[in-house]
PDB file of C-alpha atoms in Angstrom:
ATOM      1  CA  MET R   1      10.301 -26.282  19.961  1.00 73.00           C
ATOM      2  CA  THR R   2      13.534 -28.303  19.936  1.00 88.00           C
ATOM      3  CA  ASN R   3      13.865 -30.651  16.983  1.00 96.00           C
ATOM      4  CA  LEU R   4      13.399 -34.209  18.205  1.00 98.00           C
ATOM      5  CA  SER R   5      14.998 -37.158  16.437  1.00 98.00           C
ATOM      6  CA  ILE R   6      14.381 -40.855  17.003  1.00 98.00           C
ATOM      7  CA  ASN R   7      17.168 -43.427  17.101  1.00 98.00           C
ATOM      8  CA  THR R   8      16.354 -46.743  15.417  1.00 98.00           C
ATOM      9  CA  PHE R   9      18.729 -48.934  17.424  1.00 97.00           C
ATOM     10  CA  ASN R  10      16.029 -50.647  19.486  1.00 97.00           C
ATOM     11  CA  GLU R  11      15.037 -52.594  16.358  1.00 96.00           C
ATOM     12  CA  SER R  12      18.521 -52.831  14.835  1.00 96.00           C
ATOM     13  CA  PRO R  13      19.828 -56.174  13.560  1.00 96.00           C
ATOM     14  CA  TRP R  14      22.566 -55.615  16.162  1.00 94.00           C
ATOM     15  CA  VAL R  15      19.988 -56.543  18.827  1.00 93.00           C
ATOM     16  CA  GLY R  16      17.999 -58.968  16.671  1.00 92.00           C
ATOM     17  CA  GLY R  17      15.589 -56.454  15.124  1.00 92.00           C
ATOM     18  CA  SER R  18      14.062 -56.242  11.674  1.00 91.00           C
ATOM     19  CA  ALA R  19      15.733 -53.092  10.288  1.00 92.00           C
ATOM     20  CA  ASP R  20      12.413 -51.857   8.904  1.00 96.00           C
ATOM     21  CA  LEU R  21      13.608 -48.373   8.025  1.00 98.00           C
ATOM     22  CA  GLY R  22      10.517 -47.641   5.977  1.00 97.00           C
ATOM     23  CA  GLY R  23       8.404 -48.396   9.018  1.00 97.00           C
ATOM     24  CA  TRP R  24      10.599 -46.149  11.133  1.00 98.00           C
ATOM     25  CA  VAL R  25      10.161 -43.235   8.732  1.00 98.00           C
ATOM     26  CA  GLU R  26       6.384 -43.508   8.711  1.00 98.00           C
ATOM     27  CA  GLY R  27       6.055 -44.186  12.423  1.00 98.00           C
ATOM     28  CA  ALA R  28       8.415 -41.387  13.454  1.00 98.00           C
ATOM     29  CA  ALA R  29       6.790 -38.814  11.192  1.00 98.00           C
ATOM     30  CA  ARG R  30       3.278 -39.677  12.370  1.00 98.00           C
ATOM     31  CA  ALA R  31       4.401 -39.503  15.995  1.00 98.00           C
ATOM     32  CA  GLY R  32       5.684 -35.954  15.524  1.00 98.00           C
ATOM     33  CA  PHE R  33       9.439 -36.380  15.130  1.00 98.00           C
ATOM     34  CA  SER R  34      11.140 -33.994  12.721  1.00 98.00           C
ATOM     35  CA  LEU R  35      14.260 -36.151  12.345  1.00 98.00           C
ATOM     36  CA  ILE R  36      15.308 -39.775  12.268  1.00 98.00           C
ATOM     37  CA  GLY R  37      18.733 -41.210  13.103  1.00 98.00           C
ATOM     38  CA  PRO R  38      19.067 -44.593  11.394  1.00 98.00           C
ATOM     39  CA  ASP R  39      21.746 -46.869  12.812  1.00 98.00           C
ATOM     40  CA  ALA R  40      24.445 -48.251  10.548  1.00 98.00           C
ATOM     41  CA  PRO R  41      23.611 -51.973  11.028  1.00 97.00           C
ATOM     42  CA  SER R  42      20.003 -51.259  10.002  1.00 98.00           C
ATOM     43  CA  LEU R  43      21.179 -49.353   6.936  1.00 98.00           C
ATOM     44  CA  ALA R  44      23.474 -52.216   5.936  1.00 97.00           C
ATOM     45  CA  ALA R  45      20.640 -54.733   6.314  1.00 97.00           C
ATOM     46  CA  TRP R  46      18.222 -52.457   4.437  1.00 96.00           C
ATOM     47  CA  ILE R  47      20.589 -52.112   1.505  1.00 97.00           C
ATOM     48  CA  GLY R  48      21.442 -55.818   1.646  1.00 96.00           C
ATOM     49  CA  ALA R  49      17.749 -56.652   1.289  1.00 96.00           C
ATOM     50  CA  GLY R  50      17.681 -54.789  -2.021  1.00 97.00           C
ATOM     51  CA  HIS R  51      16.263 -51.456  -0.890  1.00 97.00           C
ATOM     52  CA  SER R  52      17.742 -48.206  -2.149  1.00 96.00           C
ATOM     53  CA  LEU R  53      18.683 -45.181  -0.102  1.00 97.00           C
ATOM     54  CA  ALA R  54      17.344 -42.961  -2.873  1.00 97.00           C
ATOM     55  CA  ALA R  55      13.897 -44.491  -2.368  1.00 97.00           C
ATOM     56  CA  LEU R  56      14.219 -44.125   1.394  1.00 98.00           C
ATOM     57  CA  LYS R  57      15.155 -40.468   0.955  1.00 98.00           C
ATOM     58  CA  ARG R  58      12.053 -39.922  -1.188  1.00 98.00           C
ATOM     59  CA  GLN R  59       9.920 -41.597   1.475  1.00 98.00           C
ATOM     60  CA  MET R  60      11.437 -39.285   4.089  1.00 98.00           C
ATOM     61  CA  ARG R  61      10.716 -36.264   1.909  1.00 98.00           C
ATOM     62  CA  ASP R  62       7.109 -37.315   1.380  1.00 98.00           C
ATOM     63  CA  ALA R  63       6.675 -37.944   5.122  1.00 98.00           C
ATOM     64  CA  GLY R  64       8.189 -34.567   5.987  1.00 98.00           C
ATOM     65  CA  ILE R  65      11.036 -35.956   8.087  1.00 98.00           C
ATOM     66  CA  GLY R  66      14.778 -35.363   7.828  1.00 98.00           C
ATOM     67  CA  CYS R  67      17.917 -37.274   8.799  1.00 98.00           C
ATOM     68  CA  GLY R  68      20.195 -35.692  11.382  1.00 97.00           C
ATOM     69  CA  VAL R  69      22.778 -38.410  11.980  1.00 98.00           C
ATOM     70  CA  ILE R  70      23.878 -41.920  11.061  1.00 98.00           C
ATOM     71  CA  ALA R  71      24.172 -43.736  14.392  1.00 98.00           C
ATOM     72  CA  ALA R  72      26.840 -46.330  15.236  1.00 98.00           C
ATOM     73  CA  ALA R  73      28.797 -45.339  12.149  1.00 98.00           C
ATOM     74  CA  ALA R  74      32.120 -46.718  13.420  1.00 98.00           C
ATOM     75  CA  LEU R  75      33.963 -47.936  16.507  1.00 97.00           C
ATOM     76  CA  LEU R  76      37.173 -45.981  16.085  1.00 97.00           C
ATOM     77  CA  ASP R  77      40.159 -48.012  17.184  1.00 95.00           C
ATOM     78  CA  GLY R  78      42.842 -46.827  14.779  1.00 92.00           C
ATOM     79  CA  THR R  79      42.352 -49.650  12.285  1.00 94.00           C
ATOM     80  CA  SER R  80      41.770 -49.208   8.575  1.00 95.00           C
ATOM     81  CA  ALA R  81      38.735 -51.519   8.739  1.00 96.00           C
ATOM     82  CA  GLN R  82      36.887 -49.069  10.966  1.00 96.00           C
ATOM     83  CA  LEU R  83      37.851 -46.166   8.722  1.00 97.00           C
ATOM     84  CA  ASP R  84      36.483 -48.096   5.749  1.00 97.00           C
ATOM     85  CA  GLN R  85      33.227 -48.593   7.651  1.00 97.00           C
ATOM     86  CA  LEU R  86      33.105 -44.899   8.482  1.00 98.00           C
ATOM     87  CA  LEU R  87      33.630 -43.992   4.841  1.00 97.00           C
ATOM     88  CA  ALA R  88      30.777 -46.269   3.746  1.00 97.00           C
ATOM     89  CA  ASN R  89      28.493 -44.639   6.291  1.00 98.00           C
ATOM     90  CA  ALA R  90      29.614 -41.212   5.105  1.00 98.00           C
ATOM     91  CA  ASP R  91      28.196 -42.161   1.714  1.00 98.00           C
ATOM     92  CA  HIS R  92      24.953 -43.193   3.428  1.00 98.00           C
ATOM     93  CA  ALA R  93      24.858 -39.850   5.240  1.00 98.00           C
ATOM     94  CA  ASP R  94      25.262 -38.013   1.955  1.00 98.00           C
ATOM     95  CA  ALA R  95      22.461 -40.057   0.397  1.00 98.00           C
ATOM     96  CA  LEU R  96      20.040 -39.303   3.247  1.00 98.00           C
ATOM     97  CA  GLY R  97      21.091 -35.721   3.917  1.00 98.00           C
ATOM     98  CA  ALA R  98      22.575 -36.322   7.381  1.00 98.00           C
ATOM     99  CA  GLY R  99      25.182 -33.887   8.661  1.00 98.00           C
ATOM    100  CA  MET R 100      26.730 -36.084  11.341  1.00 98.00           C
ATOM    101  CA  LEU R 101      28.220 -39.521  11.879  1.00 98.00           C
ATOM    102  CA  GLN R 102      27.966 -40.866  15.413  1.00 98.00           C
ATOM    103  CA  VAL R 103      31.046 -42.800  16.509  1.00 98.00           C
ATOM    104  CA  ASN R 104      32.427 -44.553  19.556  1.00 98.00           C
ATOM    105  CA  VAL R 105      36.110 -44.781  20.412  1.00 98.00           C
ATOM    106  CA  ALA R 106      37.793 -48.029  21.408  1.00 96.00           C
ATOM    107  CA  ALA R 107      41.513 -47.205  21.347  1.00 92.00           C
ATOM    108  CA  SER R 108      43.105 -48.242  24.628  1.00 88.00           C
ATOM    109  CA  ASP R 109      44.960 -45.101  25.748  1.00 94.00           C
ATOM    110  CA  ALA R 110      44.267 -41.371  25.610  1.00 97.00           C
ATOM    111  CA  ALA R 111      46.825 -40.509  22.943  1.00 97.00           C
ATOM    112  CA  ALA R 112      45.627 -43.329  20.701  1.00 97.00           C
ATOM    113  CA  ARG R 113      42.043 -42.140  21.101  1.00 98.00           C
ATOM    114  CA  VAL R 114      42.986 -38.660  19.874  1.00 98.00           C
ATOM    115  CA  ASP R 115      44.860 -40.191  16.941  1.00 97.00           C
ATOM    116  CA  ALA R 116      41.932 -42.455  16.010  1.00 97.00           C
ATOM    117  CA  VAL R 117      39.444 -39.580  15.965  1.00 98.00           C
ATOM    118  CA  ALA R 118      41.888 -37.322  14.101  1.00 98.00           C
ATOM    119  CA  ALA R 119      42.345 -39.969  11.403  1.00 98.00           C
ATOM    120  CA  ALA R 120      38.570 -40.260  11.038  1.00 98.00           C
ATOM    121  CA  ALA R 121      38.152 -36.491  10.843  1.00 98.00           C
ATOM    122  CA  ASP R 122      40.902 -36.282   8.221  1.00 98.00           C
ATOM    123  CA  LEU R 123      39.090 -38.919   6.169  1.00 96.00           C
ATOM    124  CA  LEU R 124      35.951 -36.763   6.134  1.00 97.00           C
ATOM    125  CA  ASP R 125      37.644 -33.474   5.257  1.00 95.00           C
ATOM    126  CA  GLY R 126      35.732 -31.698   2.505  1.00 94.00           C
ATOM    127  CA  ARG R 127      32.567 -33.775   2.952  1.00 94.00           C
ATOM    128  CA  ASN R 128      30.624 -31.380   5.190  1.00 95.00           C
ATOM    129  CA  LEU R 129      30.166 -34.094   7.818  1.00 98.00           C
ATOM    130  CA  ARG R 130      30.875 -33.817  11.532  1.00 98.00           C
ATOM    131  CA  LEU R 131      31.781 -36.617  13.914  1.00 98.00           C
ATOM    132  CA  ALA R 132      29.548 -36.979  16.978  1.00 98.00           C
ATOM    133  CA  ILE R 133      31.728 -38.675  19.605  1.00 98.00           C
ATOM    134  CA  GLU R 134      29.867 -40.699  22.218  1.00 98.00           C
ATOM    135  CA  TYR R 135      31.441 -41.426  25.591  1.00 98.00           C
ATOM    136  CA  MET R 136      30.128 -44.345  27.637  1.00 97.00           C
ATOM    137  CA  PRO R 137      30.977 -45.984  30.966  1.00 95.00           C
ATOM    138  CA  ILE R 138      31.416 -49.292  29.125  1.00 95.00           C
ATOM    139  CA  SER R 139      34.019 -47.948  26.672  1.00 96.00           C
ATOM    140  CA  PRO R 140      37.597 -46.671  27.002  1.00 97.00           C
ATOM    141  CA  LEU R 141      36.269 -43.161  26.338  1.00 98.00           C
ATOM    142  CA  ALA R 142      34.109 -42.678  29.415  1.00 97.00           C
ATOM    143  CA  THR R 143      33.983 -38.980  30.342  1.00 98.00           C
ATOM    144  CA  LEU R 144      32.768 -35.726  28.889  1.00 98.00           C
ATOM    145  CA  ALA R 145      36.034 -34.018  29.857  1.00 98.00           C
ATOM    146  CA  GLU R 146      38.174 -36.339  27.740  1.00 98.00           C
ATOM    147  CA  THR R 147      35.688 -36.180  24.883  1.00 98.00           C
ATOM    148  CA  LEU R 148      35.836 -32.383  24.868  1.00 98.00           C
ATOM    149  CA  ALA R 149      39.642 -32.541  24.902  1.00 98.00           C
ATOM    150  CA  ILE R 150      39.541 -34.755  21.805  1.00 98.00           C
ATOM    151  CA  VAL R 151      37.098 -32.377  20.124  1.00 98.00           C
ATOM    152  CA  ASP R 152      39.418 -29.435  20.751  1.00 98.00           C
ATOM    153  CA  ALA R 153      42.402 -31.441  19.489  1.00 98.00           C
ATOM    154  CA  VAL R 154      40.766 -32.270  16.135  1.00 98.00           C
ATOM    155  CA  GLY R 155      38.673 -29.111  15.759  1.00 98.00           C
ATOM    156  CA  ARG R 156      35.134 -28.279  16.808  1.00 98.00           C
ATOM    157  CA  ASP R 157      34.110 -27.840  13.188  1.00 98.00           C
ATOM    158  CA  ARG R 158      35.042 -31.466  12.504  1.00 98.00           C
ATOM    159  CA  ALA R 159      33.820 -33.141  15.696  1.00 98.00           C
ATOM    160  CA  GLY R 160      31.597 -32.604  18.710  1.00 98.00           C
ATOM    161  CA  ALA R 161      30.680 -34.453  21.891  1.00 98.00           C
ATOM    162  CA  LEU R 162      27.485 -36.495  22.020  1.00 98.00           C
ATOM    163  CA  VAL R 163      26.028 -36.202  25.517  1.00 98.00           C
ATOM    164  CA  ASP R 164      23.627 -39.019  26.414  1.00 98.00           C
ATOM    165  CA  ILE R 165      21.859 -38.631  29.741  1.00 98.00           C
ATOM    166  CA  TRP R 166      22.235 -42.337  30.573  1.00 97.00           C
ATOM    167  CA  HIS R 167      25.963 -42.405  29.914  1.00 97.00           C
ATOM    168  CA  HIS R 168      26.620 -39.075  31.565  1.00 97.00           C
ATOM    169  CA  THR R 169      24.933 -40.266  34.753  1.00 95.00           C
ATOM    170  CA  HIS R 170      27.953 -42.560  35.146  1.00 94.00           C
ATOM    171  CA  ASP R 171      30.482 -39.761  34.540  1.00 96.00           C
ATOM    172  CA  PRO R 172      31.982 -38.770  37.932  1.00 94.00           C
ATOM    173  CA  SER R 173      32.123 -35.114  36.840  1.00 94.00           C
ATOM    174  CA  GLY R 174      28.329 -34.928  36.998  1.00 94.00           C
ATOM    175  CA  TRP R 175      26.291 -31.818  36.357  1.00 96.00           C
ATOM    176  CA  GLU R 176      29.281 -29.500  36.707  1.00 95.00           C
ATOM    177  CA  ALA R 177      30.835 -30.863  33.528  1.00 96.00           C
ATOM    178  CA  ILE R 178      27.655 -30.186  31.569  1.00 97.00           C
ATOM    179  CA  ALA R 179      27.393 -26.672  32.965  1.00 95.00           C
ATOM    180  CA  ALA R 180      30.970 -25.924  31.878  1.00 96.00           C
ATOM    181  CA  ALA R 181      30.791 -27.533  28.432  1.00 98.00           C
ATOM    182  CA  PRO R 182      30.986 -25.041  25.530  1.00 98.00           C
ATOM    183  CA  LEU R 183      27.994 -25.352  23.229  1.00 98.00           C
ATOM    184  CA  GLU R 184      30.244 -25.112  20.161  1.00 98.00           C
ATOM    185  CA  ALA R 185      31.846 -28.407  21.193  1.00 98.00           C
ATOM    186  CA  ILE R 186      28.548 -30.311  21.433  1.00 98.00           C
ATOM    187  CA  ALA R 187      27.305 -32.361  18.471  1.00 98.00           C
ATOM    188  CA  TYR R 188      23.868 -33.265  19.831  1.00 98.00           C
ATOM    189  CA  LEU R 189      22.101 -34.728  22.861  1.00 98.00           C
ATOM    190  CA  GLU R 190      20.529 -38.121  23.504  1.00 98.00           C
ATOM    191  CA  PHE R 191      17.552 -38.455  25.802  1.00 98.00           C
ATOM    192  CA  ASP R 192      16.229 -41.526  27.582  1.00 98.00           C
ATOM    193  CA  ASP R 193      15.769 -42.879  31.082  1.00 98.00           C
ATOM    194  CA  ALA R 194      16.975 -45.815  33.158  1.00 97.00           C
ATOM    195  CA  GLN R 195      15.011 -48.569  34.787  1.00 95.00           C
ATOM    196  CA  ALA R 196      15.919 -49.106  38.440  1.00 91.00           C
ATOM    197  CA  ALA R 197      18.893 -51.409  38.855  1.00 83.00           C
ATOM    198  CA  ASP R 198      20.742 -52.810  41.841  1.00 76.00           C
ATOM    199  CA  ALA R 199      24.358 -51.946  42.589  1.00 70.00           C
ATOM    200  CA  ALA R 200      25.606 -55.173  41.017  1.00 71.00           C
ATOM    201  CA  ALA R 201      23.856 -54.589  37.689  1.00 84.00           C
ATOM    202  CA  ASP R 202      25.856 -55.189  34.521  1.00 92.00           C
ATOM    203  CA  LEU R 203      26.197 -51.840  32.771  1.00 93.00           C
ATOM    204  CA  THR R 204      26.243 -53.339  29.286  1.00 92.00           C
ATOM    205  CA  GLU R 205      23.001 -55.183  29.972  1.00 93.00           C
ATOM    206  CA  GLU R 206      21.451 -52.060  31.470  1.00 93.00           C
ATOM    207  CA  THR R 207      22.385 -49.685  28.651  1.00 92.00           C
ATOM    208  CA  MET R 208      21.523 -52.043  25.818  1.00 93.00           C
ATOM    209  CA  HIS R 209      18.313 -53.575  27.096  1.00 94.00           C
ATOM    210  CA  ARG R 210      16.839 -51.627  30.041  1.00 95.00           C
ATOM    211  CA  ARG R 211      16.650 -47.973  29.025  1.00 96.00           C
ATOM    212  CA  THR R 212      13.124 -46.645  29.179  1.00 98.00           C
ATOM    213  CA  PHE R 213      11.093 -43.645  28.058  1.00 98.00           C
ATOM    214  CA  PRO R 214      12.023 -40.246  29.536  1.00 98.00           C
ATOM    215  CA  GLY R 215      10.182 -39.672  32.792  1.00 98.00           C
ATOM    216  CA  CYS R 216       9.446 -43.364  33.292  1.00 97.00           C
ATOM    217  CA  GLY R 217      12.638 -44.270  35.161  1.00 97.00           C
ATOM    218  CA  VAL R 218      15.090 -43.060  37.775  1.00 96.00           C
ATOM    219  CA  LEU R 219      17.141 -40.404  35.934  1.00 97.00           C
ATOM    220  CA  ASP R 220      16.620 -36.671  36.436  1.00 97.00           C
ATOM    221  CA  CYS R 221      15.367 -35.980  32.926  1.00 98.00           C
ATOM    222  CA  ALA R 222      13.869 -32.624  33.921  1.00 98.00           C
ATOM    223  CA  ARG R 223      17.191 -31.325  35.231  1.00 98.00           C
ATOM    224  CA  PHE R 224      19.065 -32.566  32.163  1.00 98.00           C
ATOM    225  CA  ALA R 225      16.714 -30.712  29.841  1.00 98.00           C
ATOM    226  CA  GLU R 226      16.640 -27.597  32.014  1.00 97.00           C
ATOM    227  CA  VAL R 227      20.443 -27.341  32.171  1.00 97.00           C
ATOM    228  CA  TRP R 228      20.809 -27.560  28.409  1.00 98.00           C
ATOM    229  CA  ARG R 229      17.968 -25.153  27.708  1.00 96.00           C
ATOM    230  CA  ALA R 230      19.468 -22.659  30.178  1.00 96.00           C
ATOM    231  CA  LYS R 231      22.793 -22.904  28.335  1.00 96.00           C
ATOM    232  CA  GLY R 232      21.034 -21.976  25.093  1.00 97.00           C
ATOM    233  CA  TYR R 233      21.389 -25.343  23.375  1.00 97.00           C
ATOM    234  CA  ASP R 234      19.552 -25.203  20.042  1.00 95.00           C
ATOM    235  CA  GLY R 235      20.611 -28.441  18.346  1.00 97.00           C
ATOM    236  CA  PHE R 236      18.513 -31.554  18.000  1.00 98.00           C
ATOM    237  CA  VAL R 237      17.748 -34.100  20.703  1.00 98.00           C
ATOM    238  CA  SER R 238      17.791 -37.786  19.802  1.00 98.00           C
ATOM    239  CA  VAL R 239      15.477 -40.073  21.764  1.00 98.00           C
ATOM    240  CA  GLU R 240      17.256 -43.403  22.257  1.00 98.00           C
ATOM    241  CA  VAL R 241      15.176 -45.826  24.262  1.00 98.00           C
ATOM    242  CA  LEU R 242      16.729 -49.299  24.323  1.00 97.00           C
ATOM    243  CA  ASP R 243      14.179 -51.592  25.920  1.00 97.00           C
ATOM    244  CA  GLN R 244      14.100 -55.278  25.079  1.00 96.00           C
ATOM    245  CA  ALA R 245      10.495 -55.484  26.263  1.00 96.00           C
ATOM    246  CA  TRP R 246       9.504 -53.330  23.279  1.00 96.00           C
ATOM    247  CA  ARG R 247      11.440 -55.237  20.633  1.00 96.00           C
ATOM    248  CA  GLY R 248       9.201 -56.823  18.042  1.00 94.00           C
ATOM    249  CA  ARG R 249       6.240 -54.593  18.910  1.00 96.00           C
ATOM    250  CA  PRO R 250       4.881 -52.169  16.285  1.00 97.00           C
ATOM    251  CA  ILE R 251       7.392 -49.448  15.471  1.00 97.00           C
ATOM    252  CA  ALA R 252       4.604 -46.875  15.203  1.00 98.00           C
ATOM    253  CA  ASP R 253       3.585 -47.576  18.817  1.00 98.00           C
ATOM    254  CA  PHE R 254       7.178 -47.316  20.007  1.00 98.00           C
ATOM    255  CA  ALA R 255       7.738 -44.051  18.128  1.00 98.00           C
ATOM    256  CA  ARG R 256       4.556 -42.522  19.513  1.00 98.00           C
ATOM    257  CA  ALA R 257       5.418 -43.545  23.084  1.00 98.00           C
ATOM    258  CA  SER R 258       8.917 -42.108  22.633  1.00 98.00           C
ATOM    259  CA  TYR R 259       7.634 -38.780  21.338  1.00 98.00           C
ATOM    260  CA  LEU R 260       4.909 -38.362  23.941  1.00 98.00           C
ATOM    261  CA  ALA R 261       7.411 -39.059  26.720  1.00 98.00           C
ATOM    262  CA  ALA R 262      10.181 -36.779  25.422  1.00 98.00           C
ATOM    263  CA  ALA R 263       8.378 -33.791  23.914  1.00 98.00           C
ATOM    264  CA  PRO R 264       7.227 -32.123  27.173  1.00 98.00           C
ATOM    265  CA  TYR R 265      10.860 -31.690  28.244  1.00 98.00           C
ATOM    266  CA  TRP R 266      11.844 -29.793  25.099  1.00 97.00           C
ATOM    267  CA  PRO R 267       9.206 -27.080  24.424  1.00 94.00           C
TER     268      PRO R 267
END
């Protein structure tokens, strides 16, 4: 069975959540997840509250769950401040045993986006960490094709594309781009669904607050999973439901609902 990870962003301080990483570890492990992907704002709040990553790592070990990625590790725009943030999250990845740092790219033109990712990859040289580059319709980096071009420019061993079903639905290249994507250039996949929205819907509002559990919305989750399985994808799949209606409810309930919805697609 494909390793399933859970993303903690639905209860991140970024969206007004509690950053209860201990609760995420226990809830995710009991639900059946083999991995957790803590988001950087939650990690910062957790550490700021006096918790230690060493203790969190021990809790993960005792619960039998690993860490695949640090989510939202940096918004790469070519500035030193974002590189400093990335470096801090690289230390967090080392502490928790994660092999990837998920990043977004905000530089305004294509050449600057390559340069920003290359600078980040250079910063991580020798640390055994790989950048997972997320493209989104609400960011300057919006297509799988450009993301793969950046990956090839900086090296597939140092970076890979993060393909999220919600974001890719808004990529004009559609299913053909996924079918043509080389597996070696893929970091990991994100899995979720979309609540029905009208044509005038604000994409930022939709992606941050109205993503639902796989199979409970309007996206073709079955086709997404089938295409990747047919390609031979054997990395992990991160479940990233971002639903404001679930914020503040028990993390264990959210984790269980996420696992039960996602697992049938990834036998």
